[in-house]
CSV table of C-alpha atoms and ligand atoms in Angstrom, one decimal:
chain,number,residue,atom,x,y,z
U,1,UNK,CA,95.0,89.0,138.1
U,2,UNK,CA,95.5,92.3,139.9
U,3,UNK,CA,93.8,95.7,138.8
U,4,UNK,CA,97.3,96.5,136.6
U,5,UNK,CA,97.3,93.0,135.1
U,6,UNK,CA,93.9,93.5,134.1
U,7,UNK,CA,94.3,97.0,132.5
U,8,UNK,CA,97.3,96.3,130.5
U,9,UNK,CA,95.3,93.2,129.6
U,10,UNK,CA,92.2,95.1,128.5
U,11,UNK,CA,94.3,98.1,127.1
U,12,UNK,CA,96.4,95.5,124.9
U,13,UNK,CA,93.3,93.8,123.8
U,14,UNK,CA,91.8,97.5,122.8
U,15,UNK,CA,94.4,98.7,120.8
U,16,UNK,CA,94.9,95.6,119.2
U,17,UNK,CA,91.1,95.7,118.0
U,18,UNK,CA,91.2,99.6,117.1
U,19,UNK,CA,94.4,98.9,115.4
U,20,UNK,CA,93.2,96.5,113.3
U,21,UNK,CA,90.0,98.6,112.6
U,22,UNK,CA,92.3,101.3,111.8
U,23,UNK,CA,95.3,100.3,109.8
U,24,UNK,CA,93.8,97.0,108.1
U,25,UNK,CA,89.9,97.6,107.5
U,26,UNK,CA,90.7,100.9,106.8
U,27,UNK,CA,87.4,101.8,108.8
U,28,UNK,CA,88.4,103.3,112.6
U,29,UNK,CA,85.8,102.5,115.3
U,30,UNK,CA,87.6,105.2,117.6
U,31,UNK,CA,88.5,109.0,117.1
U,32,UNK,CA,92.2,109.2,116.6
U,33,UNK,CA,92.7,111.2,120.0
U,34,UNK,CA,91.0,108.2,122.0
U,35,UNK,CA,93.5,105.5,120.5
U,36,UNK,CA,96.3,107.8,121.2
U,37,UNK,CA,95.1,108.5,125.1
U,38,UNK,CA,94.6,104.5,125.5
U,39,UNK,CA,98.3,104.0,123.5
U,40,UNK,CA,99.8,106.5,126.5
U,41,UNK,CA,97.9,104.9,129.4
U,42,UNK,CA,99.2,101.9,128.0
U,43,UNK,CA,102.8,103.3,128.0
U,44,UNK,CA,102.7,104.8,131.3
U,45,UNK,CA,101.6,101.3,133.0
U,46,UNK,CA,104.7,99.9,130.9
U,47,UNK,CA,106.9,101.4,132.7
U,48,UNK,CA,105.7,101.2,136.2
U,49,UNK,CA,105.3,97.6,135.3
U,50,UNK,CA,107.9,95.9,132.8
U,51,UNK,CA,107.5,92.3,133.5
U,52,UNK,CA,103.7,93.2,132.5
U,53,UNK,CA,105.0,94.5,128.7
U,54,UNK,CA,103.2,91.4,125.9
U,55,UNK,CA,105.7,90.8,123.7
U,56,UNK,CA,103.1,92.2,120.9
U,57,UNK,CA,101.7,95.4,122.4
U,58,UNK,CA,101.4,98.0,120.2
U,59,UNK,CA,104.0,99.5,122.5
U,60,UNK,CA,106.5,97.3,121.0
U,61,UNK,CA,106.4,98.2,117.0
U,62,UNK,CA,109.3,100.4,117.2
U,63,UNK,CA,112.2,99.1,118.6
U,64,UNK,CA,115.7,100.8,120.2
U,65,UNK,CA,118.2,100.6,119.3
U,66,UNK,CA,119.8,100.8,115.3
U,67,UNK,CA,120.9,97.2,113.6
U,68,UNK,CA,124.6,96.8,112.7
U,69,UNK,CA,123.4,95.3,109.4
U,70,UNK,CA,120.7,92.8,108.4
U,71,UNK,CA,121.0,88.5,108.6
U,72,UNK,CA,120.1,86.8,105.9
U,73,UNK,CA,117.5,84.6,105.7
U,74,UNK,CA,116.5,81.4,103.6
U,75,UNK,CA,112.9,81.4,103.0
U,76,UNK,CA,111.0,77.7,104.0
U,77,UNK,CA,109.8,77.9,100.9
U,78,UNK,CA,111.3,79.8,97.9
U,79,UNK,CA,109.2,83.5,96.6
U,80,UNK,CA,108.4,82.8,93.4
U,81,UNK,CA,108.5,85.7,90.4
U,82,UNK,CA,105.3,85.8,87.8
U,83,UNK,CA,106.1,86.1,84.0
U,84,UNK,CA,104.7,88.5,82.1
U,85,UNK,CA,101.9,89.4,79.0
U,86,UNK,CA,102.3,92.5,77.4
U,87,UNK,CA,99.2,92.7,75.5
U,88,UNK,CA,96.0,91.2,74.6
U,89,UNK,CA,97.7,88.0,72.5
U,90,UNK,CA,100.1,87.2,75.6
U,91,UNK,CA,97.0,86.9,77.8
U,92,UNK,CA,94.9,84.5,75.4
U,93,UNK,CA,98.2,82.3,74.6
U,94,UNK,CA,98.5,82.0,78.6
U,95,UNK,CA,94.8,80.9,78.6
U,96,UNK,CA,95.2,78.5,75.6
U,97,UNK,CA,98.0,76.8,77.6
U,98,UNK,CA,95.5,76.3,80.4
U,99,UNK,CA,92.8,74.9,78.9
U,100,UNK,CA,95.4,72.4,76.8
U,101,UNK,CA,96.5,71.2,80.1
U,102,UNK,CA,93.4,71.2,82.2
U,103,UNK,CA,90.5,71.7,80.0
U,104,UNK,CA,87.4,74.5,80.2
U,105,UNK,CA,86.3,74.0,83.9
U,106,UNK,CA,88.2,76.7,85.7
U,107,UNK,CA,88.4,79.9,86.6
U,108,UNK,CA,90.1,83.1,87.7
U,109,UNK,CA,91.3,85.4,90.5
U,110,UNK,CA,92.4,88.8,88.8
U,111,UNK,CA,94.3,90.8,91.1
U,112,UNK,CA,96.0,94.4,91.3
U,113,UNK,CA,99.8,94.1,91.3
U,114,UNK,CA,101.0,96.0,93.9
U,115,UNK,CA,104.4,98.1,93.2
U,116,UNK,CA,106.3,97.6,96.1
U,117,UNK,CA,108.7,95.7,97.8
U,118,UNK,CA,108.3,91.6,98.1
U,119,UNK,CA,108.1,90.3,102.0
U,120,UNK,CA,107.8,87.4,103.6
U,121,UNK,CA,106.3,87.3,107.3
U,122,UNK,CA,106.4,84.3,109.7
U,123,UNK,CA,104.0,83.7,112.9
U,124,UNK,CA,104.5,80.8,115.4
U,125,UNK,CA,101.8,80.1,117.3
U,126,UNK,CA,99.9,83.2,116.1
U,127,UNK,CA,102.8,85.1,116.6
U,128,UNK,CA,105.1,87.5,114.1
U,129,UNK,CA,108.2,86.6,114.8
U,130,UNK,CA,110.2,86.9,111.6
U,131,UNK,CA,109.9,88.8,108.3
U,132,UNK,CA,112.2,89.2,105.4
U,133,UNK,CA,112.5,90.7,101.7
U,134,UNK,CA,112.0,88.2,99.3
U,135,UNK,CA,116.2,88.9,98.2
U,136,UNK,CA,116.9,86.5,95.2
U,137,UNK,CA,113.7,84.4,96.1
U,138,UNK,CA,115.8,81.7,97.9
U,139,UNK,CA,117.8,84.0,100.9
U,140,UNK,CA,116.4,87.5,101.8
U,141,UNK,CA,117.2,89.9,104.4
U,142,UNK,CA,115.8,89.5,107.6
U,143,UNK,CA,114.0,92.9,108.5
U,144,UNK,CA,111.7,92.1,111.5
U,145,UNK,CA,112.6,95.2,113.8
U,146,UNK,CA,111.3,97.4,110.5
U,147,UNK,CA,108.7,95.3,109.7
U,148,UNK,CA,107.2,95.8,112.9
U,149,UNK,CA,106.8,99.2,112.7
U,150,UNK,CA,104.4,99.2,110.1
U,151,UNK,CA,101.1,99.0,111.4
U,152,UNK,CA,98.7,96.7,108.9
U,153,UNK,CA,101.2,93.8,110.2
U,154,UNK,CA,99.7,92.2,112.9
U,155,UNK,CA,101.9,91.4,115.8
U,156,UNK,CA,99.7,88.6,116.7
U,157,UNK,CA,96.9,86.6,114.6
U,158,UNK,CA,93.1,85.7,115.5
U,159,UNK,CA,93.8,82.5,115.2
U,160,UNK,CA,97.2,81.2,117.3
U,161,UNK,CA,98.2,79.3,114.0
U,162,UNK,CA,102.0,78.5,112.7
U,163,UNK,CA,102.5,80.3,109.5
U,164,UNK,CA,104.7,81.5,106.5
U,165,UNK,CA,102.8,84.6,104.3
U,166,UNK,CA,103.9,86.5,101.7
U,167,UNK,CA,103.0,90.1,100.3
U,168,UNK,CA,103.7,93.4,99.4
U,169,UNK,CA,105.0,96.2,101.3
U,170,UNK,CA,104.2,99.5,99.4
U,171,UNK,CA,104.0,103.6,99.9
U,172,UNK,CA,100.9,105.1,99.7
U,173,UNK,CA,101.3,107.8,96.7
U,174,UNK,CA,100.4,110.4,99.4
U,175,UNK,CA,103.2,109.7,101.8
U,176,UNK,CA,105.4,109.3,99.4
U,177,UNK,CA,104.9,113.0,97.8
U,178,UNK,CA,105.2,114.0,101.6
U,179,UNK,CA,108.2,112.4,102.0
U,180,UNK,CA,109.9,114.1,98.7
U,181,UNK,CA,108.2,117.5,99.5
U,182,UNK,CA,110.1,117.3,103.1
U,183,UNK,CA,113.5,115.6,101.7
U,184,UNK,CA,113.2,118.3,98.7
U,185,UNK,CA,113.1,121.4,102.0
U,186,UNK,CA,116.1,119.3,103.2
U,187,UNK,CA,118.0,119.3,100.2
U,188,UNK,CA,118.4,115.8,100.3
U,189,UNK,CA,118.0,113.7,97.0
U,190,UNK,CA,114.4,112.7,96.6
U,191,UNK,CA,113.2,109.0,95.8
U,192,UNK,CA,111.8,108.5,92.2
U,193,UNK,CA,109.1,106.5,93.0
U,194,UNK,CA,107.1,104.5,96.1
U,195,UNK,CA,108.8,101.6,95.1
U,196,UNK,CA,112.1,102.8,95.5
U,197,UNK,CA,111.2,105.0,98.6
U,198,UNK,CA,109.6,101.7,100.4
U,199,UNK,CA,112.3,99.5,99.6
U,200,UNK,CA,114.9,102.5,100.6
U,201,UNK,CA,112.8,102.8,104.2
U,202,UNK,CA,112.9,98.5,104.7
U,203,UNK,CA,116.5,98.7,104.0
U,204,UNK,CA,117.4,101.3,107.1
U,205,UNK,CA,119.1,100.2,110.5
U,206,UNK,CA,117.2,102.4,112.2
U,207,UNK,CA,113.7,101.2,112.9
U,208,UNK,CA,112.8,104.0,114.0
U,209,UNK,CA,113.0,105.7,110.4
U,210,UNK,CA,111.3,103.3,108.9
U,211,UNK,CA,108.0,103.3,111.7
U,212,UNK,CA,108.0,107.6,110.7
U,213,UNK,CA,107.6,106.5,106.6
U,214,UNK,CA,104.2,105.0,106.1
U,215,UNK,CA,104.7,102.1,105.1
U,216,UNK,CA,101.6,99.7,104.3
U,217,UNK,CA,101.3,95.9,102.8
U,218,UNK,CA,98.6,93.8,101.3
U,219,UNK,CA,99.3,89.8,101.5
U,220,UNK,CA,98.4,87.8,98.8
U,221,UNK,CA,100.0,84.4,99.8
U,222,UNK,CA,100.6,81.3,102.1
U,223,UNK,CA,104.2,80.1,102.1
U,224,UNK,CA,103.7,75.8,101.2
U,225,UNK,CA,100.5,74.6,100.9
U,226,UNK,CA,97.4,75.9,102.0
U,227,UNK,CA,95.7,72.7,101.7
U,228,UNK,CA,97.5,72.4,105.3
U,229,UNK,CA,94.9,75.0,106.4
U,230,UNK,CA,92.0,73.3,104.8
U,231,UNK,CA,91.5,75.9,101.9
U,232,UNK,CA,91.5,74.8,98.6
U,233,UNK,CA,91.6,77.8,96.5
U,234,UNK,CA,93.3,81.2,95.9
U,235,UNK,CA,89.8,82.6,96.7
U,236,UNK,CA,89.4,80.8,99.6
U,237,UNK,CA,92.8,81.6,100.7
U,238,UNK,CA,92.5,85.3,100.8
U,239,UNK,CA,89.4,85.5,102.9
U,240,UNK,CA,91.3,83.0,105.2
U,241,UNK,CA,94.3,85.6,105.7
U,242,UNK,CA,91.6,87.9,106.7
U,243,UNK,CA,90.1,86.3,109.1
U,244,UNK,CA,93.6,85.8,110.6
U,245,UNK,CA,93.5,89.5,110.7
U,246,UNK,CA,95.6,90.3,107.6
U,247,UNK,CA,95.5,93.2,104.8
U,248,UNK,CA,94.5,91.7,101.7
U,249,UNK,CA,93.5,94.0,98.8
U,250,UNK,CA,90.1,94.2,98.0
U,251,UNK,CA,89.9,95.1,94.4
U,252,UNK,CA,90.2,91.3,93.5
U,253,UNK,CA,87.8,89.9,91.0
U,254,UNK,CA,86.5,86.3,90.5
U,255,UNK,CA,86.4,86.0,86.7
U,256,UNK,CA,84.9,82.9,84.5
U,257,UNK,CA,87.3,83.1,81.4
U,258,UNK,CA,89.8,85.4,79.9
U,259,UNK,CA,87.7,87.5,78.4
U,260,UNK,CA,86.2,88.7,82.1
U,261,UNK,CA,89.8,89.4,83.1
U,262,UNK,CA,90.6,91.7,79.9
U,263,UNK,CA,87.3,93.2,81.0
U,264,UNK,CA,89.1,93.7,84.6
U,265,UNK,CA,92.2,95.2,83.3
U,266,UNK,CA,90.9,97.7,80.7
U,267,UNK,CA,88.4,98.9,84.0
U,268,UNK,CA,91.8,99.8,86.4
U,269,UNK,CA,94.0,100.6,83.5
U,270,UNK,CA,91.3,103.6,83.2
U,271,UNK,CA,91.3,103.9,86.7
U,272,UNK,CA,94.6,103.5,88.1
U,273,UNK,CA,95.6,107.0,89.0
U,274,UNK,CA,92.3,106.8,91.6
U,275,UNK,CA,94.3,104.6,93.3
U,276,UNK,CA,96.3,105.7,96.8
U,277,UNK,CA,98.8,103.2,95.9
U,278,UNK,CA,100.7,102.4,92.6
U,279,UNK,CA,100.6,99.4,90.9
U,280,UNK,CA,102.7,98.2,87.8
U,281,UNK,CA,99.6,95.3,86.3
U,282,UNK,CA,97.3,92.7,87.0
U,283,UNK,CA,98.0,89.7,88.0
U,284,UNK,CA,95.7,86.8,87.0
U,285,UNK,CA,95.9,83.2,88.6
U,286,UNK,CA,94.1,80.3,88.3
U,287,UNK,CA,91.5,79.7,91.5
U,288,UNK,CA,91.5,76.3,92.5
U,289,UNK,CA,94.6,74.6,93.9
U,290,UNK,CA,94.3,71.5,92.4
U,291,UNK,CA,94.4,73.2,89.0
U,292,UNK,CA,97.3,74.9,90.4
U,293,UNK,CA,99.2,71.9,91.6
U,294,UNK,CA,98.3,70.3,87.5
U,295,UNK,CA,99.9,73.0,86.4
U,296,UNK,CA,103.1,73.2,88.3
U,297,UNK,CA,106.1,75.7,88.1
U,298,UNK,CA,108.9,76.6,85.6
U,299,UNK,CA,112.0,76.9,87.9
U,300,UNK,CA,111.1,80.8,88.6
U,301,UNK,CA,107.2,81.1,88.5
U,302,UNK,CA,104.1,79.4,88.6
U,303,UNK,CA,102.5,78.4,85.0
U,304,UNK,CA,98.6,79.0,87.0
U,305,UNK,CA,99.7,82.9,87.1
U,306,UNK,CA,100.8,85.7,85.0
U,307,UNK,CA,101.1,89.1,85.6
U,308,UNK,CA,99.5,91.5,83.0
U,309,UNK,CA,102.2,94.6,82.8
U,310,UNK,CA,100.5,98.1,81.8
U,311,UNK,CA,102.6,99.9,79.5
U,312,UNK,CA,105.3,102.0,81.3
U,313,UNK,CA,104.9,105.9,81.4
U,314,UNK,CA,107.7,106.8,80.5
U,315,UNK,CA,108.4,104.7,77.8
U,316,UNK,CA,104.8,106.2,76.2
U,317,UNK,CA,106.6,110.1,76.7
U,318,UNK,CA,109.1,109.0,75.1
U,319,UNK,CA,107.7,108.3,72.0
U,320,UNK,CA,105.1,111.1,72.1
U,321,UNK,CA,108.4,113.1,72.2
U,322,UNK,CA,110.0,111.5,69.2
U,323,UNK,CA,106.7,112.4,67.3
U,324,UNK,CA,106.0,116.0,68.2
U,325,UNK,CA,109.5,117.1,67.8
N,1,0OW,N1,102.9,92.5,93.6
N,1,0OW,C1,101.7,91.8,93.7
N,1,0OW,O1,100.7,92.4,94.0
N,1,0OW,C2,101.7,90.3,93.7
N,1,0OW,C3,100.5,89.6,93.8
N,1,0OW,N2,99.3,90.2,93.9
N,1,0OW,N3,100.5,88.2,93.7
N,1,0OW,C4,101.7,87.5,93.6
N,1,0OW,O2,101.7,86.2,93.6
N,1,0OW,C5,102.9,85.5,93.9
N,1,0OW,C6,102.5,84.2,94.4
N,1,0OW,C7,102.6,83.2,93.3
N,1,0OW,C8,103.8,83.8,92.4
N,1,0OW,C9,103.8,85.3,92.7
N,1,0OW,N4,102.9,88.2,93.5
N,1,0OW,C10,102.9,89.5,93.5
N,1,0OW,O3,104.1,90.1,93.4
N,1,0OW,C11,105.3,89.3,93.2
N,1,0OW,C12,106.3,89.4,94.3
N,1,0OW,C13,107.6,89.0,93.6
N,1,0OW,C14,107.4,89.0,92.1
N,1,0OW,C15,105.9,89.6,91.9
N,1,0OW,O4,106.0,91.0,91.8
């Protein structure tokens, strides 16, 4: 390797670690002006030297030129939808039906549900080279070029494994109410929430709209069967896609019966709004896989999960309205 080779080499290597530090710990190792001066070296070496550009340098996140429109894709495996519990009895019949089918011994993963937009991501070889929405849970819309942009997706894995994952790509409340405040100066119509306003970026031809909105994700699943990857449960899994070098939210919680998962959702239904993303519930799944594969699917959704919905806002104004008037 010449002196060139070896910079690009070392400055892909850099950014991919600082990156990662950055946009998926959350916890930068470098000021913000020495990851940018590195990123422009990088560039300016690009340029002199094509043939030398990785296919997943951080140069490469925002691509050229606008789609005409977007492919559609069918997933290798389907996206599956949770059903819901509305209250305290809808959360101890779904544990009754558990412990009917499988008996005491099990447990819990309680997790936040993210609101924001369903995607599916696809590495070969340690590679992203595909992501889509999740669409009707069968065929989605292939949106790799915006996908790319967003930063907590890793262009290339620790590990040079062949994989299928699935997550959530979401608005931080922050850039979302910067993104309204600047549409609002614009005059342009504003978005009514980070779901809509994520889903709205994902869905533009122009990759380059959707690198300047912010966008973030949290993965919570393998496509198929993890066992393939020698994990056997939910728990297990998660850690996995972080050693890969994936975002995966931390606010989980292991919990021993129903009663610790309550516990879980009365805590973030107090403290939701501290959150710096939104999320519409909880979503509780049983840990271990072979439970998991005991208790099968209905044709939509898995009968080892649920998803705990907290009352909607809006719905509560409306009846505080009916009474005060
Ligand atoms: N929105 C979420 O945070 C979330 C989650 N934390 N975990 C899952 O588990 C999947 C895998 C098994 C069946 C659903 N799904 C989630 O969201 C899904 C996407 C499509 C419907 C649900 O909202």
């Amino acid at each position: 390797m010449n002196e060139i080779e070896q910079r690009i080499a070392e400055l892909n290597k850099l950014l991919h670690e600082y990156g990662h530090a950055y946009y998926v710990l959350d916890n930068p190792i470098v000021p913000d002006a020495v990851y940018d001066q590195l990123l422009n070296e990088l560039i300016a070496l690009e340029k002199e030297n094509p043939s030398l550009i990785y296919p997943d340098s951080p140069t490469q996140r925002v691509g050229g030129t606008p789609l005409q429109g977007f492919k559609k894709v069918t997933h290798a495996f389907p996206m599956l939808s949770l059903s819901n519990a509305f209250n305290e009895l809808d959360l101890r019949d779904f544990d009754r039906r558990i412990r009917q089918a499988i008996g005491d011994d099990f447990s819990y993963v309680c997790e936040l549900k993210i609101d924001g937009l369903a995607i599916s991501l696809r590495y070969e070889d340690g590679i992203f080279v595909q992501g889509a929405t999740r669409g009707d849970g069968v065929v989605g819309e292939e949106i790799t070029a915006n996908l790319r942009t967003i930063r907590s997706i890793p262009l290339r894995l620790k590990e040079p494994v062949t994989i299928e994952v699935r997550g959530e790509a979401y608005m931080p409340k922050k850039s979302f109410e910067a993104l309204n405040q600047s549409r609002q100066e614009k005059g342009l119509e504003l978005f009514a929430n980070p779901r809509n306003a994520a889903a709205g970026s994902l869905r533009q031809l122009d990759p380059k709209i959707a690198a300047s909105r912010n966008l973030s994700t949290f993965i919570y699943a393998i496509g198929g069967d993890g066992e393939a990857y020698g994990i056997d449960s939910h728990a297990e899994m998660l850690d996995y896609l972080e050693t890969l070098g994936f975002p995966s939210n931390k606010e989980r919680k292991f919990c021993e019966t129903i009663d610790d998962c309550i516990a879980f959702i009365n805590m973030w239904t107090e403290n939701r709004p501290n959150l710096a993303y939104e999320i519409d519930g909880i979503v509780i799944k049983v840990n271990r896989y072979a439970h998991q594969d005991e208790l099968g699917y209905t044709a939509k959704s898995p009968r080892w999960a649920i998803a705990y919905k907290f009352p909607a806002e809006e719905a509560i104004t409306t009846v505080l309205d009916i009474d005060l008037t």
